[in-house]
Amino acid sequence: MREITYAQALREALREEMKRDESVILIGEDIGIHGGAFSVTKGLMEEFGPERVRNTPISEAGFVGAAIGAALTGLRPVAEIMYVDFSTIAMDQIVNQAAKLRFMTGGKTCVPLVLRTQGGAGRGNAAQHSQSLEAWYAHVPGLLVVMPSSPYDAKGLLKSSIRDNNPIIFIEHKLLYATKGEVPDEGQEYLVPIGKADIKRKGSDVTIVTWSLMVRKALSAAEILAEDGIAAEVVDVRTLRPLDTETIVESVKRTGRCVVVHEACKTGGFGAEVVARVVEEAFDYLDAPVLRVAAADTPIPYSKTLEDWVIPSEADIVSAVRRVVDG
Amino acid sequence: MESREKMLRMYRYMLAIRQFEHKAGDLFTRDAVRGSIHLYIGQEAVAVGVCSALEPGDYVVSTHRGHGHCIAKGGRLREMMAELLGKATGYCKGRGGSMHIADFGSGILGANGIVGGGIAIAVGAAFSAKYLKNGRVSVCFFGDGAVNQGIFHEALNLAAVWKVPAIFVCENNLYALSTPFRDAFAIEHVVDRAAGYGVPGCCVDGNDVLAVYEAAREACARARGGGGPTLIEAVTYRMDGHFRGDPCLYRSKQEVEEWAARDPITRFRAKLIESKVASAEELAAIEDEVRAEVEDAVRFALESPDPSPQDMLNDIYA
Ligand SMILES: Cc1ncc(C[n+]2csc(CCOP(=O)(O)OP(=O)(O)O)c2C)c(N)n1
Ligand SMILES: [Mg+2]
């Protein structure tokens, strides 16, 4: 199979869905000639025109609200918020409007909106451009939260998200855009279902549950652990809401051990939710306490020394796994 | 005409910004600066014109393109450069980087990574000045892009209703990243919005440091005299990309060249010589001094130690 980058995979998903369905439009800052801050929409304005690839002023609350209105009235907008950190400006529109409109109106409408954004640290973008805010959104009934880790999943999940009738927070990771992976040829249609986890590596000794960039770190930690004879299974949840509890719990029942890894800081992180579900549903199968590997409880610092210290590393994952395996 | 001393100081500050930015850009290209940096090259007359009208205790709230504001308000080059290199000796001990530099001792309440993020904060600082009757004014710098954030509307209205000593300085450099002014506004000038808040507004040539200075002086006088806020639109141009490495697909070479011909430093230099404020030799001496200062700042930053994680954790809560 051919290999393409995560950014290319996302672009292909947008292009294919825009070709398939005229009601799909893009809206966001600098997504036109500039192609988006991470070049995901590069070339799409030229291909589909400025009516469908709508460049907006810097008005996150305004254009997310407009996307909601368009979604209520027949379009399927994909709005891009350049950094998840800026989604705070559109919070009312996302949390009080998009998430609740269907429910509040007795199920009489729906909001087929995809809010593409990106988060994560690792590039020295400091405290206002490096956050992992997925737990906030996963806490809101009415929203779905999707966080792909590979080009294949990115394309398949974005296409599914665009076809879904719910507001979806689709969070990419800034360090994933340039990563490559196998993706079927353009035109060879496939979808990745929302709400289905994927076992990225099989193993029998411990289950590592993770998502987004941390999947890659967990996979390389698993390599290191394999050298010591520890077989780690890596479960990529892919979507946080709905969470595929079944796949996680089944894996833990087989391995008897579980470590949850995420890049967001630990307190109030989504890892707590995963641990709770594992404990609720597989307590009797556990041979060790369930551990979390997460960022330190601090805003993301700028300097490389500090940033590296805050963000979970392969070594952190390896040592957490050793703790649950060795007891 | 302003005093010779004042004008030479303006020249010095403009040069310091220009040279600091060139060095910062080089260091970014060499990977010594991380993340992204937004250079102020081309807009020096705005920061220097405005800050020359301020007193040391006055407040300045800045943006992602903030190095110029910081230098013009009296920020020290050493601590600034050290911050860009993420060092323990930087203004923020390496935690903030380019977009978060602050120097509270100099009234610099901070750059900001969020477009429009500082506008309401400046209103709060102006309110405290009024409440505490300390005679200070609060200057808020922001770009044309920030004017389309909802917070601009809310903050200007609050400042007007509260009649606080705030000066809103919009640096209209004609682009918000890739978006040209005409695609983001259905009006001719940012300052056309001033009337909507009942705030006096004026539009100045942002590449003419003395014109900016005059406008700021008037706004300061109004603010200190209890006359409330002013909106100043300074029309200017950024000569570098939005950030270092921006391919600038959205603007023409010709446009960039036209603006290069209106370079604020070249213009001011010619004016100083023409009006016999200083000779070319005197200005060259200032240029040498500034160059040495910037080099000293780079050396200081490079030789400084990295910050420690333990120290960082002590500063999350007061
Ligand atoms: C809330 C928010 N949205 C988007 C961005 C990304 N961004 C950073 S600077 C910028 C353009 C700002 O334009 P303007 O206010 O005119 O300032 P300039 O860069 O021209 O100095 C954008 C879109 C951001 N930092 N914050
Ligand atoms: Mg601008």
PDB file of C-alpha atoms in Angstrom, chain B residues 99-302:
ATOM      1  CA  MET B  99       4.751  35.139  22.916  1.00  0.00           C
ATOM      2  CA  HIS B 100       4.619  35.548  26.671  1.00  0.00           C
ATOM      3  CA  ILE B 101       7.333  38.033  27.567  1.00  0.00           C
ATOM      4  CA  ALA B 102       6.339  40.372  30.384  1.00  0.00           C
ATOM      5  CA  ASP B 103       8.194  42.820  32.601  1.00  0.00           C
ATOM      6  CA  PHE B 104       5.850  44.041  35.286  1.00  0.00           C
ATOM      7  CA  GLY B 105       8.493  46.356  36.693  1.00  0.00           C
ATOM      8  CA  SER B 106       8.462  48.289  33.427  1.00  0.00           C
ATOM      9  CA  GLY B 107       4.679  48.261  33.141  1.00  0.00           C
ATOM     10  CA  ILE B 108       4.770  45.590  30.444  1.00  0.00           C
ATOM     11  CA  LEU B 109       1.817  43.413  31.347  1.00  0.00           C
ATOM     12  CA  GLY B 110       2.660  40.787  28.794  1.00  0.00           C
ATOM     13  CA  ALA B 111       2.636  39.637  25.230  1.00  0.00           C
ATOM     14  CA  ASN B 112      -0.156  37.239  24.316  1.00  0.00           C
ATOM     15  CA  GLY B 113      -0.538  34.126  22.234  1.00  0.00           C
ATOM     16  CA  ILE B 114      -4.251  34.626  21.828  1.00  0.00           C
ATOM     17  CA  VAL B 115      -5.295  37.150  19.223  1.00  0.00           C
ATOM     18  CA  GLY B 116      -7.341  39.748  21.095  1.00  0.00           C
ATOM     19  CA  GLY B 117      -6.451  38.146  24.416  1.00  0.00           C
ATOM     20  CA  GLY B 118      -5.010  41.320  25.897  1.00  0.00           C
ATOM     21  CA  ILE B 119      -7.627  43.905  25.000  1.00  0.00           C
ATOM     22  CA  ALA B 120      -9.868  43.487  28.015  1.00  0.00           C
ATOM     23  CA  ILE B 121      -6.864  43.068  30.303  1.00  0.00           C
ATOM     24  CA  ALA B 122      -5.742  46.543  29.257  1.00  0.00           C
ATOM     25  CA  VAL B 123      -9.163  47.872  30.200  1.00  0.00           C
ATOM     26  CA  GLY B 124      -8.764  46.334  33.640  1.00  0.00           C
ATOM     27  CA  ALA B 125      -5.373  47.964  34.092  1.00  0.00           C
ATOM     28  CA  ALA B 126      -6.868  51.299  33.048  1.00  0.00           C
ATOM     29  CA  PHE B 127      -9.671  50.798  35.532  1.00  0.00           C
ATOM     30  CA  SER B 128      -7.244  50.135  38.372  1.00  0.00           C
ATOM     31  CA  ALA B 129      -5.327  53.292  37.448  1.00  0.00           C
ATOM     32  CA  LYS B 130      -8.522  55.291  37.671  1.00  0.00           C
ATOM     33  CA  TYR B 131      -9.626  53.594  40.868  1.00  0.00           C
ATOM     34  CA  LEU B 132      -6.258  53.989  42.557  1.00  0.00           C
ATOM     35  CA  LYS B 133      -5.891  57.508  41.164  1.00  0.00           C
ATOM     36  CA  ASN B 134      -2.261  56.838  40.306  1.00  0.00           C
ATOM     37  CA  GLY B 135      -2.367  58.873  37.117  1.00  0.00           C
ATOM     38  CA  ARG B 136      -1.295  56.011  34.903  1.00  0.00           C
ATOM     39  CA  VAL B 137      -2.600  55.199  31.473  1.00  0.00           C
ATOM     40  CA  SER B 138      -2.951  51.768  29.935  1.00  0.00           C
ATOM     41  CA  VAL B 139      -1.972  51.201  26.327  1.00  0.00           C
ATOM     42  CA  CYS B 140      -3.245  48.216  24.433  1.00  0.00           C
ATOM     43  CA  PHE B 141      -1.504  47.183  21.232  1.00  0.00           C
ATOM     44  CA  PHE B 142      -3.268  44.794  18.878  1.00  0.00           C
ATOM     45  CA  GLY B 143      -3.378  43.957  15.202  1.00  0.00           C
ATOM     46  CA  ASP B 144      -6.093  44.490  12.628  1.00  0.00           C
ATOM     47  CA  GLY B 145      -6.948  40.811  13.033  1.00  0.00           C
ATOM     48  CA  ALA B 146      -7.808  41.234  16.704  1.00  0.00           C
ATOM     49  CA  VAL B 147     -10.425  43.844  15.859  1.00  0.00           C
ATOM     50  CA  ASN B 148     -12.695  41.070  14.610  1.00  0.00           C
ATOM     51  CA  GLN B 149     -12.670  39.176  17.869  1.00  0.00           C
ATOM     52  CA  GLY B 150     -15.773  39.663  19.993  1.00  0.00           C
ATOM     53  CA  ILE B 151     -13.657  40.767  22.928  1.00  0.00           C
ATOM     54  CA  PHE B 152     -12.656  43.927  21.043  1.00  0.00           C
ATOM     55  CA  HIS B 153     -16.260  45.032  21.028  1.00  0.00           C
ATOM     56  CA  GLU B 154     -16.831  44.193  24.644  1.00  0.00           C
ATOM     57  CA  ALA B 155     -13.619  45.795  25.840  1.00  0.00           C
ATOM     58  CA  LEU B 156     -13.981  49.055  23.934  1.00  0.00           C
ATOM     59  CA  ASN B 157     -17.502  49.470  25.099  1.00  0.00           C
ATOM     60  CA  LEU B 158     -16.536  48.839  28.720  1.00  0.00           C
ATOM     61  CA  ALA B 159     -13.650  51.261  28.524  1.00  0.00           C
ATOM     62  CA  ALA B 160     -15.904  53.927  27.058  1.00  0.00           C
ATOM     63  CA  VAL B 161     -18.707  53.421  29.552  1.00  0.00           C
ATOM     64  CA  TRP B 162     -16.274  53.418  32.462  1.00  0.00           C
ATOM     65  CA  LYS B 163     -14.318  56.309  30.940  1.00  0.00           C
ATOM     66  CA  VAL B 164     -11.014  54.732  31.894  1.00  0.00           C
ATOM     67  CA  PRO B 165      -7.569  55.988  30.817  1.00  0.00           C
ATOM     68  CA  ALA B 166      -7.032  53.427  28.075  1.00  0.00           C
ATOM     69  CA  ILE B 167      -5.386  53.921  24.707  1.00  0.00           C
ATOM     70  CA  PHE B 168      -6.211  51.327  22.094  1.00  0.00           C
ATOM     71  CA  VAL B 169      -3.551  51.154  19.427  1.00  0.00           C
ATOM     72  CA  CYS B 170      -4.468  49.083  16.410  1.00  0.00           C
ATOM     73  CA  GLU B 171      -1.438  48.292  14.293  1.00  0.00           C
ATOM     74  CA  ASN B 172      -3.099  47.841  10.969  1.00  0.00           C
ATOM     75  CA  ASN B 173      -0.386  46.112   8.971  1.00  0.00           C
ATOM     76  CA  LEU B 174      -2.959  45.189   6.331  1.00  0.00           C
ATOM     77  CA  TYR B 175      -2.880  41.464   7.023  1.00  0.00           C
ATOM     78  CA  ALA B 176      -3.940  39.061   9.696  1.00  0.00           C
ATOM     79  CA  LEU B 177      -1.652  36.172   8.845  1.00  0.00           C
ATOM     80  CA  SER B 178      -2.808  35.493   5.249  1.00  0.00           C
ATOM     81  CA  THR B 179      -6.048  37.438   5.389  1.00  0.00           C
ATOM     82  CA  PRO B 180      -5.934  40.880   3.781  1.00  0.00           C
ATOM     83  CA  PHE B 181      -7.668  43.724   5.560  1.00  0.00           C
ATOM     84  CA  ARG B 182     -10.242  44.109   2.769  1.00  0.00           C
ATOM     85  CA  ASP B 183     -11.351  40.476   3.182  1.00  0.00           C
ATOM     86  CA  ALA B 184     -11.938  40.879   6.891  1.00  0.00           C
ATOM     87  CA  PHE B 185     -13.556  44.320   7.042  1.00  0.00           C
ATOM     88  CA  ALA B 186     -16.416  45.895   5.126  1.00  0.00           C
ATOM     89  CA  ILE B 187     -15.253  49.346   6.265  1.00  0.00           C
ATOM     90  CA  GLU B 188     -12.332  51.474   5.074  1.00  0.00           C
ATOM     91  CA  HIS B 189     -10.591  51.945   8.384  1.00  0.00           C
ATOM     92  CA  VAL B 190     -10.517  50.243  11.757  1.00  0.00           C
ATOM     93  CA  VAL B 191     -11.003  53.631  13.315  1.00  0.00           C
ATOM     94  CA  ASP B 192     -14.447  53.895  11.708  1.00  0.00           C
ATOM     95  CA  ARG B 193     -15.575  51.639  14.526  1.00  0.00           C
ATOM     96  CA  ALA B 194     -14.613  54.160  17.217  1.00  0.00           C
ATOM     97  CA  ALA B 195     -17.875  56.060  16.771  1.00  0.00           C
ATOM     98  CA  GLY B 196     -19.809  52.913  17.604  1.00  0.00           C
ATOM     99  CA  TYR B 197     -18.391  53.078  21.118  1.00  0.00           C
ATOM    100  CA  GLY B 198     -18.486  56.833  21.529  1.00  0.00           C
ATOM    101  CA  VAL B 199     -14.686  56.888  21.593  1.00  0.00           C
ATOM    102  CA  PRO B 200     -12.551  59.446  19.735  1.00  0.00           C
ATOM    103  CA  GLY B 201     -10.452  57.854  17.030  1.00  0.00           C
ATOM    104  CA  CYS B 202      -7.647  58.872  14.742  1.00  0.00           C
ATOM    105  CA  CYS B 203      -5.790  57.214  11.911  1.00  0.00           C
ATOM    106  CA  VAL B 204      -2.074  57.890  11.503  1.00  0.00           C
ATOM    107  CA  ASP B 205       0.795  56.933   9.243  1.00  0.00           C
ATOM    108  CA  GLY B 206       2.259  54.144  11.328  1.00  0.00           C
ATOM    109  CA  ASN B 207       5.592  54.420   9.560  1.00  0.00           C
ATOM    110  CA  ASP B 208       6.074  58.000  10.718  1.00  0.00           C
ATOM    111  CA  VAL B 209       7.282  57.862  14.297  1.00  0.00           C
ATOM    112  CA  LEU B 210       6.582  61.520  14.997  1.00  0.00           C
ATOM    113  CA  ALA B 211       3.026  61.294  13.695  1.00  0.00           C
ATOM    114  CA  VAL B 212       2.397  58.276  15.921  1.00  0.00           C
ATOM    115  CA  TYR B 213       3.990  60.098  18.833  1.00  0.00           C
ATOM    116  CA  GLU B 214       1.722  63.121  18.357  1.00  0.00           C
ATOM    117  CA  ALA B 215      -1.393  60.966  18.246  1.00  0.00           C
ATOM    118  CA  ALA B 216      -0.315  59.075  21.363  1.00  0.00           C
ATOM    119  CA  ARG B 217       0.488  62.275  23.208  1.00  0.00           C
ATOM    120  CA  GLU B 218      -2.953  63.630  22.531  1.00  0.00           C
ATOM    121  CA  ALA B 219      -4.555  60.364  23.640  1.00  0.00           C
ATOM    122  CA  CYS B 220      -2.456  60.357  26.831  1.00  0.00           C
ATOM    123  CA  ALA B 221      -3.473  63.907  27.621  1.00  0.00           C
ATOM    124  CA  ARG B 222      -7.127  62.988  27.162  1.00  0.00           C
ATOM    125  CA  ALA B 223      -6.750  59.863  29.304  1.00  0.00           C
ATOM    126  CA  ARG B 224      -4.886  61.595  32.119  1.00  0.00           C
ATOM    127  CA  GLY B 225      -7.314  64.455  32.036  1.00  0.00           C
ATOM    128  CA  GLY B 226     -10.241  62.143  32.690  1.00  0.00           C
ATOM    129  CA  GLY B 227     -11.471  62.210  29.097  1.00  0.00           C
ATOM    130  CA  GLY B 228     -11.512  58.434  28.701  1.00  0.00           C
ATOM    131  CA  PRO B 229     -10.204  56.135  25.996  1.00  0.00           C
ATOM    132  CA  THR B 230      -8.983  56.774  22.464  1.00  0.00           C
ATOM    133  CA  LEU B 231      -8.672  54.439  19.511  1.00  0.00           C
ATOM    134  CA  ILE B 232      -5.605  55.029  17.360  1.00  0.00           C
ATOM    135  CA  GLU B 233      -5.184  53.198  14.075  1.00  0.00           C
ATOM    136  CA  ALA B 234      -1.574  53.169  12.902  1.00  0.00           C
ATOM    137  CA  VAL B 235      -1.325  51.970   9.324  1.00  0.00           C
ATOM    138  CA  THR B 236       1.891  50.078   8.777  1.00  0.00           C
ATOM    139  CA  TYR B 237       3.312  46.927   7.215  1.00  0.00           C
ATOM    140  CA  ARG B 238       5.250  43.941   8.472  1.00  0.00           C
ATOM    141  CA  MET B 239       8.280  43.380   6.294  1.00  0.00           C
ATOM    142  CA  ASP B 240       8.898  39.785   7.373  1.00  0.00           C
ATOM    143  CA  GLY B 241       6.420  36.946   7.000  1.00  0.00           C
ATOM    144  CA  HIS B 242       3.675  36.498   9.554  1.00  0.00           C
ATOM    145  CA  PHE B 243       6.107  34.198  11.307  1.00  0.00           C
ATOM    146  CA  ARG B 244       9.656  33.253  10.403  1.00  0.00           C
ATOM    147  CA  GLY B 245       9.414  30.829   7.497  1.00  0.00           C
ATOM    148  CA  ASP B 246       6.067  32.078   6.144  1.00  0.00           C
ATOM    149  CA  PRO B 247       6.091  31.677   2.340  1.00  0.00           C
ATOM    150  CA  CYS B 248       3.809  34.755   2.065  1.00  0.00           C
ATOM    151  CA  LEU B 249       1.678  33.340  -0.767  1.00  0.00           C
ATOM    152  CA  TYR B 250      -0.937  35.972  -0.054  1.00  0.00           C
ATOM    153  CA  ARG B 251       0.942  39.143  -0.958  1.00  0.00           C
ATOM    154  CA  SER B 252       2.913  40.378  -3.950  1.00  0.00           C
ATOM    155  CA  LYS B 253       6.603  41.180  -4.140  1.00  0.00           C
ATOM    156  CA  GLN B 254       5.682  44.526  -5.591  1.00  0.00           C
ATOM    157  CA  GLU B 255       3.595  45.425  -2.560  1.00  0.00           C
ATOM    158  CA  VAL B 256       6.445  44.456  -0.255  1.00  0.00           C
ATOM    159  CA  GLU B 257       8.839  46.625  -2.257  1.00  0.00           C
ATOM    160  CA  GLU B 258       6.483  49.591  -2.132  1.00  0.00           C
ATOM    161  CA  TRP B 259       6.402  49.373   1.614  1.00  0.00           C
ATOM    162  CA  ALA B 260      10.144  48.876   1.839  1.00  0.00           C
ATOM    163  CA  ALA B 261      10.432  52.310   0.267  1.00  0.00           C
ATOM    164  CA  ARG B 262       8.487  53.710   3.233  1.00  0.00           C
ATOM    165  CA  ASP B 263      10.728  52.096   5.831  1.00  0.00           C
ATOM    166  CA  PRO B 264      10.155  53.924   9.124  1.00  0.00           C
ATOM    167  CA  ILE B 265      13.786  53.874  10.205  1.00  0.00           C
ATOM    168  CA  THR B 266      15.210  55.058   6.891  1.00  0.00           C
ATOM    169  CA  ARG B 267      12.618  57.808   6.806  1.00  0.00           C
ATOM    170  CA  PHE B 268      13.293  58.987  10.323  1.00  0.00           C
ATOM    171  CA  ARG B 269      17.019  58.869   9.783  1.00  0.00           C
ATOM    172  CA  ALA B 270      16.709  61.071   6.690  1.00  0.00           C
ATOM    173  CA  LYS B 271      14.516  63.468   8.611  1.00  0.00           C
ATOM    174  CA  LEU B 272      16.974  63.734  11.489  1.00  0.00           C
ATOM    175  CA  ILE B 273      19.800  64.545   9.131  1.00  0.00           C
ATOM    176  CA  GLU B 274      17.771  66.874   6.934  1.00  0.00           C
ATOM    177  CA  SER B 275      16.464  68.872   9.876  1.00  0.00           C
ATOM    178  CA  LYS B 276      19.972  68.933  11.312  1.00  0.00           C
ATOM    179  CA  VAL B 277      18.990  67.187  14.516  1.00  0.00           C
ATOM    180  CA  ALA B 278      22.010  64.935  14.100  1.00  0.00           C
ATOM    181  CA  SER B 279      24.785  64.275  11.655  1.00  0.00           C
ATOM    182  CA  ALA B 280      25.265  61.005   9.831  1.00  0.00           C
ATOM    183  CA  GLU B 281      28.314  60.374  12.016  1.00  0.00           C
ATOM    184  CA  GLU B 282      26.338  60.839  15.204  1.00  0.00           C
ATOM    185  CA  LEU B 283      23.677  58.455  13.979  1.00  0.00           C
ATOM    186  CA  ALA B 284      26.309  55.932  12.935  1.00  0.00           C
ATOM    187  CA  ALA B 285      27.685  56.059  16.478  1.00  0.00           C
ATOM    188  CA  ILE B 286      24.230  55.225  17.826  1.00  0.00           C
ATOM    189  CA  GLU B 287      23.978  52.373  15.361  1.00  0.00           C
ATOM    190  CA  ASP B 288      27.269  50.941  16.621  1.00  0.00           C
ATOM    191  CA  GLU B 289      26.172  51.216  20.231  1.00  0.00           C
ATOM    192  CA  VAL B 290      22.910  49.472  19.544  1.00  0.00           C
ATOM    193  CA  ARG B 291      24.654  46.703  17.645  1.00  0.00           C
ATOM    194  CA  ALA B 292      26.955  46.116  20.585  1.00  0.00           C
ATOM    195  CA  GLU B 293      23.982  45.993  22.974  1.00  0.00           C
ATOM    196  CA  VAL B 294      22.192  43.427  20.872  1.00  0.00           C
ATOM    197  CA  GLU B 295      25.332  41.327  20.579  1.00  0.00           C
ATOM    198  CA  ASP B 296      25.788  41.517  24.308  1.00  0.00           C
ATOM    199  CA  ALA B 297      22.215  40.299  24.779  1.00  0.00           C
ATOM    200  CA  VAL B 298      22.817  37.337  22.478  1.00  0.00           C
ATOM    201  CA  ARG B 299      26.017  36.445  24.289  1.00  0.00           C
ATOM    202  CA  PHE B 300      24.282  36.708  27.648  1.00  0.00           C
ATOM    203  CA  ALA B 301      21.461  34.484  26.442  1.00  0.00           C
ATOM    204  CA  LEU B 302      23.717  31.846  24.923  1.00  0.00           C
TER     205      LEU B 302
END
